[in-house]
Amino acid sequence: MAFRDGPFENIKVPLVWTAAVVAVVAIVAAVVLLLGDRTAPDGGSSVSGVRGGFEAASGPVGGVLAAPVRWAGATRDYIGGYFFAIGENRRLKAENAELREWRDQAIALKNVNSRYEAMLGLRVEPAVAMATARAISDARGPFNRAKLLDVGTAQGVRIGNPVISEHGLVGRITGVTSGVSRMVLLTDVASRTPVMIERTDARAMLTGDGGDSPRLEFIRGAGAVQAGDRILSSGDGGGLPRGLPVGVAAKGVDGAWRVKLFSDHGAVDYVRVLLFQSFGQLVNPDALNAPPLAGLTTAPEPNAAELGAIRDAAARRQAAQQAQAQQQADRARAAAAAAATPAPAPAAAAPRPATTTAQAPTRPSPTRPAPQTPAPAPAPAPTPSPEGAL
């Protein structure tokens, strides 16, 4: 009997109302997820009753469901290793020979560094406590690439703790409950990690973009990065310890610098959570926050001789200040008096003798002859003196 010939042939489903109900339910669920993703002031989850309980309950279930996948992967690796044992053996022999050389160099450098530290009296960084965890499943939430770990606040895990594997840095803790925590990988679009280039000690920011190789941004210095440079955590900001291995720098297809993560060398299944919040936890807070000068006592009261010397010094200091003020006042009065004195008038010039205006000679008329001036008489010849005669 066909469906249309049964008792449900006359049932009509209103598509518009059904779509409206589905849309309302989806909006309500989205609002609940957004409100549930907030973080409490103490660093825990604000929805411990709903989301926290769901994650805590789904953690063991996810671990059970992920077991067949892990077994299948282990079986595949075993079979592949069996068929390619000869080539793998040759590769391992060459790698072991190379690692022996690096081991000898590392031992020699370690001995030299220990001697230098002993001679200089340097203090090494104290060891950071760790909590071993297992990645049970992929987390479903606001992050694209995240995993759930089977450790939580009961083991001392808090938001911001770095997570490492046997190869290098993997991610950081962004959510935590009593028994389960959420880890965001370095490849997630919300991941930002301060790093440094080991060769040049240049700082940069490791930014995830959803791919397998995150980008290097805000690199300080021209030519600070080359292909093959090791990338380590810089410890800037106090969120991560310094020197955690991250990956190797490589040029991307788009021309940007990217990092091939060390954590990609193996499956991210067993990890270690560094119980590290900031560098302030490495010291005793009571000793660090002790009041200044707590071990010093108050100075005793001065005796009569010391009191007299103090008063004498104060009197001499006051007299010197008064004398200096008096000198400044005298200089100011002298300057004011010099400015108020009028400048002397310039000497008057001698009176010039009055000159009579010469009358212009009249031009003789043509009818009247001009008067002639008589010529002067010649001077008489000098008479010889009688003494000159013979």
Short mmCIF file of C-alpha atoms in Angstrom, two decimals:
data_model
loop_
_atom_site.label_atom_id
_atom_site.label_comp_id
_atom_site.label_asym_id
_atom_site.label_seq_id
_atom_site.Cartn_x
_atom_site.Cartn_y
_atom_site.Cartn_z
CA MET A 1 0.00 0.00 0.00
CA ALA A 2 1.39 3.34 -1.02
CA PHE A 3 1.75 6.23 1.44
CA ARG A 4 -0.91 8.25 -0.34
CA ASP A 5 -3.43 5.39 0.07
CA GLY A 6 -2.97 5.20 3.85
CA PRO A 7 -4.51 7.18 6.69
CA PHE A 8 -1.94 10.01 6.30
CA GLU A 9 -2.89 10.92 2.74
CA ASN A 10 -4.89 13.97 3.83
CA ILE A 11 -2.20 15.40 6.19
CA LYS A 12 -0.93 18.77 5.03
CA VAL A 13 2.21 20.32 6.54
CA PRO A 14 2.28 24.13 6.45
CA LEU A 15 5.76 24.81 5.08
CA VAL A 16 5.79 28.50 6.01
CA TRP A 17 4.95 27.85 9.65
CA THR A 18 7.38 24.95 9.81
CA ALA A 19 10.20 27.11 8.42
CA ALA A 20 9.31 29.89 10.87
CA VAL A 21 9.40 27.50 13.84
CA VAL A 22 12.76 26.06 12.72
CA ALA A 23 14.19 29.58 12.31
CA VAL A 24 13.01 30.64 15.78
CA VAL A 25 14.48 27.50 17.36
CA ALA A 26 17.78 28.07 15.56
CA ILE A 27 17.93 31.72 16.71
CA VAL A 28 17.19 30.74 20.32
CA ALA A 29 19.87 28.05 20.21
CA ALA A 30 22.40 30.51 18.74
CA VAL A 31 21.63 33.06 21.46
CA VAL A 32 22.04 30.40 24.15
CA LEU A 33 25.41 29.34 22.69
CA LEU A 34 26.63 32.94 22.50
CA LEU A 35 25.59 33.66 26.07
CA GLY A 36 27.08 30.40 27.21
CA ASP A 37 30.46 31.15 25.68
CA ARG A 38 31.22 33.97 28.12
CA THR A 39 33.95 33.64 30.71
CA ALA A 40 33.40 34.19 34.41
CA PRO A 41 35.66 36.65 36.31
CA ASP A 42 37.38 33.76 38.09
CA GLY A 43 38.45 32.25 34.76
CA GLY A 44 35.90 29.44 34.65
CA SER A 45 32.90 28.83 32.44
CA SER A 46 29.70 30.79 33.13
CA VAL A 47 27.47 27.90 32.04
CA SER A 48 28.80 25.15 34.22
CA GLY A 49 25.27 23.78 34.53
CA VAL A 50 24.56 23.47 30.80
CA ARG A 51 27.57 23.70 28.53
CA GLY A 52 30.08 22.60 31.15
CA GLY A 53 27.97 19.58 32.05
CA PHE A 54 27.48 18.73 28.38
CA GLU A 55 31.21 18.87 27.69
CA ALA A 56 31.99 16.89 30.82
CA ALA A 57 29.46 14.23 29.78
CA SER A 58 30.49 14.18 26.12
CA GLY A 59 34.19 13.88 26.95
CA PRO A 60 34.22 10.19 27.96
CA VAL A 61 31.72 9.38 25.21
CA GLY A 62 33.95 11.05 22.65
CA GLY A 63 36.91 9.11 23.96
CA VAL A 64 35.04 5.83 23.54
CA LEU A 65 33.86 6.75 20.04
CA ALA A 66 37.36 7.85 19.04
CA ALA A 67 38.92 4.56 20.16
CA PRO A 68 38.04 2.63 16.95
CA VAL A 69 39.52 5.42 14.88
CA ARG A 70 42.76 5.27 16.84
CA TRP A 71 42.84 1.47 16.57
CA ALA A 72 42.28 1.65 12.81
CA GLY A 73 45.10 4.20 12.49
CA ALA A 74 47.43 2.06 14.57
CA THR A 75 46.60 -1.00 12.44
CA ARG A 76 47.25 0.92 9.24
CA ASP A 77 50.58 2.17 10.57
CA TYR A 78 51.56 -1.34 11.62
CA ILE A 79 50.78 -2.83 8.21
CA GLY A 80 52.49 0.03 6.38
CA GLY A 81 55.56 -0.31 8.56
CA TYR A 82 55.67 -4.04 7.93
CA PHE A 83 55.64 -3.67 4.14
CA PHE A 84 58.09 -0.75 4.14
CA ALA A 85 60.38 -2.05 6.87
CA ILE A 86 63.52 -2.11 4.70
CA GLY A 87 63.25 1.48 3.55
CA GLU A 88 62.26 2.61 7.03
CA ASN A 89 65.25 0.77 8.50
CA ARG A 90 67.66 2.50 6.15
CA ARG A 91 66.11 5.90 6.88
CA LEU A 92 66.32 5.30 10.62
CA LYS A 93 69.97 4.26 10.39
CA ALA A 94 70.89 7.47 8.56
CA GLU A 95 68.86 9.52 11.01
CA ASN A 96 70.50 7.82 13.98
CA ALA A 97 73.97 8.55 12.58
CA GLU A 98 73.06 12.22 12.18
CA LEU A 99 71.49 12.37 15.62
CA ARG A 100 74.63 10.94 17.22
CA GLU A 101 76.63 13.90 15.93
CA TRP A 102 74.02 16.33 17.23
CA ARG A 103 73.98 14.47 20.55
CA ASP A 104 77.73 14.84 20.98
CA GLN A 105 77.56 18.55 20.18
CA ALA A 106 74.64 19.03 22.56
CA ILE A 107 76.48 17.29 25.39
CA ALA A 108 79.58 19.44 24.82
CA LEU A 109 77.53 22.65 24.73
CA LYS A 110 75.63 21.62 27.83
CA ASN A 111 78.86 21.10 29.75
CA VAL A 112 80.20 24.49 28.62
CA ASN A 113 76.93 26.24 29.51
CA SER A 114 76.83 24.63 32.95
CA ARG A 115 80.39 25.83 33.62
CA TYR A 116 79.53 29.36 32.47
CA GLU A 117 76.43 29.42 34.65
CA ALA A 118 78.42 28.24 37.64
CA MET A 119 81.14 30.86 37.08
CA LEU A 120 78.70 33.73 36.54
CA GLY A 121 76.29 32.64 39.25
CA LEU A 122 73.29 32.63 36.89
CA ARG A 123 69.96 31.28 38.05
CA VAL A 124 68.09 29.12 35.55
CA GLU A 125 64.33 29.32 35.22
CA PRO A 126 62.51 27.05 37.67
CA ALA A 127 60.68 24.04 36.31
CA VAL A 128 56.98 24.47 35.50
CA ALA A 129 54.51 21.87 36.72
CA MET A 130 52.70 19.85 34.04
CA ALA A 131 49.53 17.81 33.72
CA THR A 132 49.39 14.97 31.19
CA ALA A 133 46.18 14.83 29.16
CA ARG A 134 44.59 13.00 26.26
CA ALA A 135 42.83 14.71 23.39
CA ILE A 136 39.50 12.89 23.41
CA SER A 137 37.65 14.57 20.54
CA ASP A 138 37.26 17.71 18.51
CA ALA A 139 35.41 20.45 20.34
CA ARG A 140 32.26 21.91 18.82
CA GLY A 141 32.08 25.61 19.64
CA PRO A 142 33.16 29.05 18.50
CA PHE A 143 36.58 27.77 17.34
CA ASN A 144 37.30 26.03 14.06
CA ARG A 145 40.26 23.98 15.23
CA ALA A 146 40.01 22.93 18.87
CA LYS A 147 40.14 19.76 20.95
CA LEU A 148 38.79 18.60 24.28
CA LEU A 149 41.25 17.37 26.91
CA ASP A 150 40.38 15.04 29.78
CA VAL A 151 41.86 17.33 32.45
CA GLY A 152 40.32 20.34 34.16
CA THR A 153 40.38 22.51 37.25
CA ALA A 154 40.68 19.41 39.42
CA GLN A 155 44.19 18.93 38.01
CA GLY A 156 45.08 22.64 38.29
CA VAL A 157 44.39 23.57 34.67
CA ARG A 158 43.31 27.17 34.06
CA ILE A 159 42.48 29.32 31.07
CA GLY A 160 45.61 30.46 29.24
CA ASN A 161 47.80 27.44 30.03
CA PRO A 162 50.02 26.41 27.06
CA VAL A 163 49.74 22.89 25.71
CA ILE A 164 52.73 21.03 24.25
CA SER A 165 53.33 17.61 22.72
CA GLU A 166 56.52 15.62 22.38
CA HIS A 167 57.36 17.69 19.28
CA GLY A 168 56.53 21.25 20.32
CA LEU A 169 53.84 23.79 21.13
CA VAL A 170 50.31 22.76 20.16
CA GLY A 171 47.92 25.42 21.49
CA ARG A 172 46.42 27.06 24.57
CA ILE A 173 43.55 26.42 26.97
CA THR A 174 40.51 28.64 26.33
CA GLY A 175 37.82 26.91 28.40
CA VAL A 176 37.88 24.68 31.45
CA THR A 177 35.52 22.74 33.70
CA SER A 178 36.16 20.44 36.60
CA GLY A 179 37.23 17.49 34.46
CA VAL A 180 37.40 18.66 30.82
CA SER A 181 39.16 21.60 29.14
CA ARG A 182 39.08 23.04 25.62
CA MET A 183 42.35 23.55 23.72
CA VAL A 184 42.57 25.88 20.71
CA LEU A 185 45.24 24.88 18.22
CA LEU A 186 47.82 27.26 16.77
CA THR A 187 46.16 26.91 13.35
CA ASP A 188 42.80 28.33 14.47
CA VAL A 189 41.78 31.74 13.11
CA ALA A 190 41.49 33.09 16.66
CA SER A 191 45.01 32.02 17.66
CA ARG A 192 47.65 34.71 18.26
CA THR A 193 51.03 33.66 19.66
CA PRO A 194 54.11 35.89 20.22
CA VAL A 195 57.18 34.14 18.80
CA MET A 196 60.80 34.89 17.96
CA ILE A 197 63.28 33.75 15.33
CA GLU A 198 66.05 31.78 17.00
CA ARG A 199 68.82 32.89 14.63
CA THR A 200 68.25 36.66 14.80
CA ASP A 201 66.19 36.93 18.01
CA ALA A 202 63.65 39.00 16.04
CA ARG A 203 60.09 39.16 17.35
CA ALA A 204 56.96 38.32 15.35
CA MET A 205 53.34 37.26 15.78
CA LEU A 206 52.17 33.79 14.78
CA THR A 207 48.63 34.14 13.37
CA GLY A 208 46.42 31.18 12.53
CA ASP A 209 44.27 31.34 9.40
CA GLY A 210 42.64 27.91 9.40
CA GLY A 211 45.38 26.25 7.33
CA ASP A 212 48.03 23.78 8.37
CA SER A 213 50.80 26.43 8.41
CA PRO A 214 50.05 29.66 10.31
CA ARG A 215 51.47 32.98 9.14
CA LEU A 216 54.26 35.13 10.56
CA GLU A 217 53.16 38.75 10.90
CA PHE A 218 54.63 41.97 12.31
CA ILE A 219 58.22 40.77 11.85
CA ARG A 220 60.73 43.24 13.32
CA GLY A 221 63.72 44.01 11.16
CA ALA A 222 64.46 43.64 7.47
CA GLY A 223 65.85 40.24 6.50
CA ALA A 224 65.21 38.84 9.99
CA VAL A 225 63.70 35.60 8.66
CA GLN A 226 65.17 33.04 6.30
CA ALA A 227 63.85 29.72 5.11
CA GLY A 228 64.67 27.03 7.64
CA ASP A 229 64.91 29.29 10.71
CA ARG A 230 63.59 27.76 13.90
CA ILE A 231 60.66 29.57 15.49
CA LEU A 232 60.35 29.60 19.29
CA SER A 233 57.94 31.17 21.75
CA SER A 234 59.23 34.59 22.82
CA GLY A 235 57.52 34.84 26.21
CA ASP A 236 56.45 38.44 25.48
CA GLY A 237 53.41 39.43 27.48
CA GLY A 238 53.98 36.75 30.13
CA GLY A 239 51.44 34.32 28.69
CA LEU A 240 53.93 31.67 27.54
CA PRO A 241 57.35 30.56 28.76
CA ARG A 242 60.29 31.53 26.59
CA GLY A 243 61.91 28.99 24.26
CA LEU A 244 59.10 26.53 23.52
CA PRO A 245 59.71 25.01 20.04
CA VAL A 246 57.02 26.00 17.53
CA GLY A 247 58.20 25.19 13.99
CA VAL A 248 60.35 26.11 11.00
CA ALA A 249 59.94 29.20 8.80
CA ALA A 250 59.07 28.67 5.14
CA LYS A 251 57.93 30.86 2.24
CA GLY A 252 54.29 30.36 1.35
CA VAL A 253 52.70 30.26 -2.09
CA ASP A 254 51.22 33.72 -1.50
CA GLY A 255 54.67 35.14 -0.72
CA ALA A 256 54.07 35.45 3.04
CA TRP A 257 56.23 33.84 5.68
CA ARG A 258 54.63 30.77 7.23
CA VAL A 259 55.62 28.23 9.88
CA LYS A 260 55.67 24.47 9.47
CA LEU A 261 54.66 23.36 12.95
CA PHE A 262 56.63 20.71 14.79
CA SER A 263 53.34 19.40 16.21
CA ASP A 264 52.34 18.22 12.72
CA HIS A 265 54.97 15.47 12.87
CA GLY A 266 52.61 13.24 14.82
CA ALA A 267 49.01 12.86 15.92
CA VAL A 268 47.84 15.23 18.65
CA ASP A 269 46.45 12.61 21.02
CA TYR A 270 48.60 12.76 24.17
CA VAL A 271 49.72 16.19 25.31
CA ARG A 272 51.04 17.97 28.39
CA VAL A 273 49.46 21.10 29.84
CA LEU A 274 51.95 23.52 31.37
CA LEU A 275 50.41 24.89 34.56
CA PHE A 276 51.82 28.30 33.75
CA GLN A 277 49.89 31.56 34.15
CA SER A 278 52.55 34.26 34.33
CA PHE A 279 56.12 34.75 35.43
CA GLY A 280 54.85 36.02 38.77
CA GLN A 281 53.96 32.49 39.82
CA LEU A 282 57.63 31.47 39.70
CA VAL A 283 58.37 33.36 42.93
CA ASN A 284 56.84 33.46 46.37
CA PRO A 285 54.11 36.15 46.30
CA ASP A 286 54.47 36.83 50.03
CA ALA A 287 58.16 37.60 49.62
CA LEU A 288 57.57 39.53 46.38
CA ASN A 289 54.80 41.70 47.83
CA ALA A 290 56.55 42.42 51.14
CA PRO A 291 56.44 46.11 52.10
CA PRO A 292 59.58 48.02 51.16
CA LEU A 293 62.17 48.68 53.86
CA ALA A 294 60.37 46.23 56.14
CA GLY A 295 63.62 45.12 57.74
CA LEU A 296 64.85 48.63 58.57
CA THR A 297 64.07 50.39 61.90
CA THR A 298 63.34 54.07 62.52
CA ALA A 299 66.34 56.37 63.05
CA PRO A 300 66.95 57.31 66.74
CA GLU A 301 66.29 60.81 68.07
CA PRO A 302 69.31 63.20 67.77
CA ASN A 303 71.14 64.29 70.94
CA ALA A 304 71.88 67.88 71.98
CA ALA A 305 75.12 68.20 70.00
CA GLU A 306 73.54 66.73 66.83
CA LEU A 307 70.48 68.93 67.26
CA GLY A 308 72.70 72.03 67.59
CA ALA A 309 74.65 71.06 64.47
CA ILE A 310 71.40 70.54 62.57
CA ARG A 311 70.06 73.97 63.67
CA ASP A 312 73.39 75.66 62.83
CA ALA A 313 73.40 74.14 59.35
CA ALA A 314 69.79 75.21 58.85
CA ALA A 315 70.61 78.79 60.01
CA ARG A 316 73.61 79.04 57.63
CA ARG A 317 71.51 77.72 54.78
CA GLN A 318 68.79 80.28 55.52
CA ALA A 319 71.35 83.13 55.77
CA ALA A 320 72.86 82.13 52.44
CA GLN A 321 69.42 82.12 50.84
CA GLN A 322 68.64 85.58 52.27
CA ALA A 323 71.96 86.98 51.04
CA GLN A 324 71.33 85.59 47.58
CA ALA A 325 67.85 87.10 47.57
CA GLN A 326 69.27 90.48 48.67
CA GLN A 327 71.84 90.43 45.87
CA GLN A 328 69.17 89.69 43.35
CA ALA A 329 67.03 92.55 44.70
CA ASP A 330 70.02 94.98 44.49
CA ARG A 331 70.67 93.97 40.91
CA ALA A 332 67.01 94.49 40.07
CA ARG A 333 66.98 98.01 41.66
CA ALA A 334 70.18 98.98 39.86
CA ALA A 335 68.73 97.86 36.57
CA ALA A 336 65.52 99.79 37.24
CA ALA A 337 67.45 102.98 38.17
CA ALA A 338 69.57 102.72 35.04
CA ALA A 339 66.46 102.39 32.95
CA ALA A 340 64.79 105.44 34.64
CA THR A 341 67.79 107.92 34.19
CA PRO A 342 67.27 110.11 31.03
CA ALA A 343 69.98 110.08 28.42
CA PRO A 344 72.11 113.42 28.09
CA ALA A 345 71.14 115.79 25.22
CA PRO A 346 73.68 116.14 22.37
CA ALA A 347 75.92 119.32 22.28
CA ALA A 348 74.48 122.33 20.31
CA ALA A 349 76.27 123.22 17.11
CA ALA A 350 78.20 126.61 16.96
CA PRO A 351 76.16 129.47 15.36
CA ARG A 352 77.11 130.07 11.80
CA PRO A 353 77.94 133.75 10.90
CA ALA A 354 75.25 135.60 9.08
CA THR A 355 76.06 136.06 5.46
CA THR A 356 74.84 138.98 3.39
CA THR A 357 73.29 138.09 0.23
CA ALA A 358 75.42 139.38 -2.59
CA GLN A 359 73.57 141.36 -5.09
CA ALA A 360 73.83 140.13 -8.55
CA PRO A 361 75.80 142.54 -10.82
CA THR A 362 73.55 144.62 -12.94
CA ARG A 363 73.91 144.24 -16.61
CA PRO A 364 74.97 147.56 -18.22
CA SER A 365 72.58 149.03 -20.56
CA PRO A 366 73.70 149.40 -24.14
CA THR A 367 73.34 153.18 -24.09
CA ARG A 368 75.37 153.81 -20.98
CA PRO A 369 78.99 152.68 -20.93
CA ALA A 370 80.07 150.58 -18.02
CA PRO A 371 82.36 152.32 -15.51
CA GLN A 372 85.95 151.26 -15.68
CA THR A 373 87.88 150.42 -12.58
CA PRO A 374 91.31 152.11 -12.35
CA ALA A 375 94.28 149.74 -12.44
CA PRO A 376 96.26 149.52 -9.24
CA ALA A 377 99.52 151.44 -8.99
CA PRO A 378 102.71 149.41 -9.23
CA ALA A 379 104.57 148.82 -6.01
CA PRO A 380 107.72 150.99 -5.49
CA ALA A 381 111.07 149.30 -5.92
CA PRO A 382 112.88 148.46 -2.70
CA THR A 383 115.52 150.95 -1.54
CA PRO A 384 118.92 149.40 -0.74
CA SER A 385 120.00 149.86 2.82
CA PRO A 386 123.07 152.03 3.55
CA GLU A 387 124.81 149.13 5.19
CA GLY A 388 124.95 147.32 1.93
CA ALA A 389 126.92 150.10 0.21
CA LEU A 390 130.74 149.91 -0.07
#
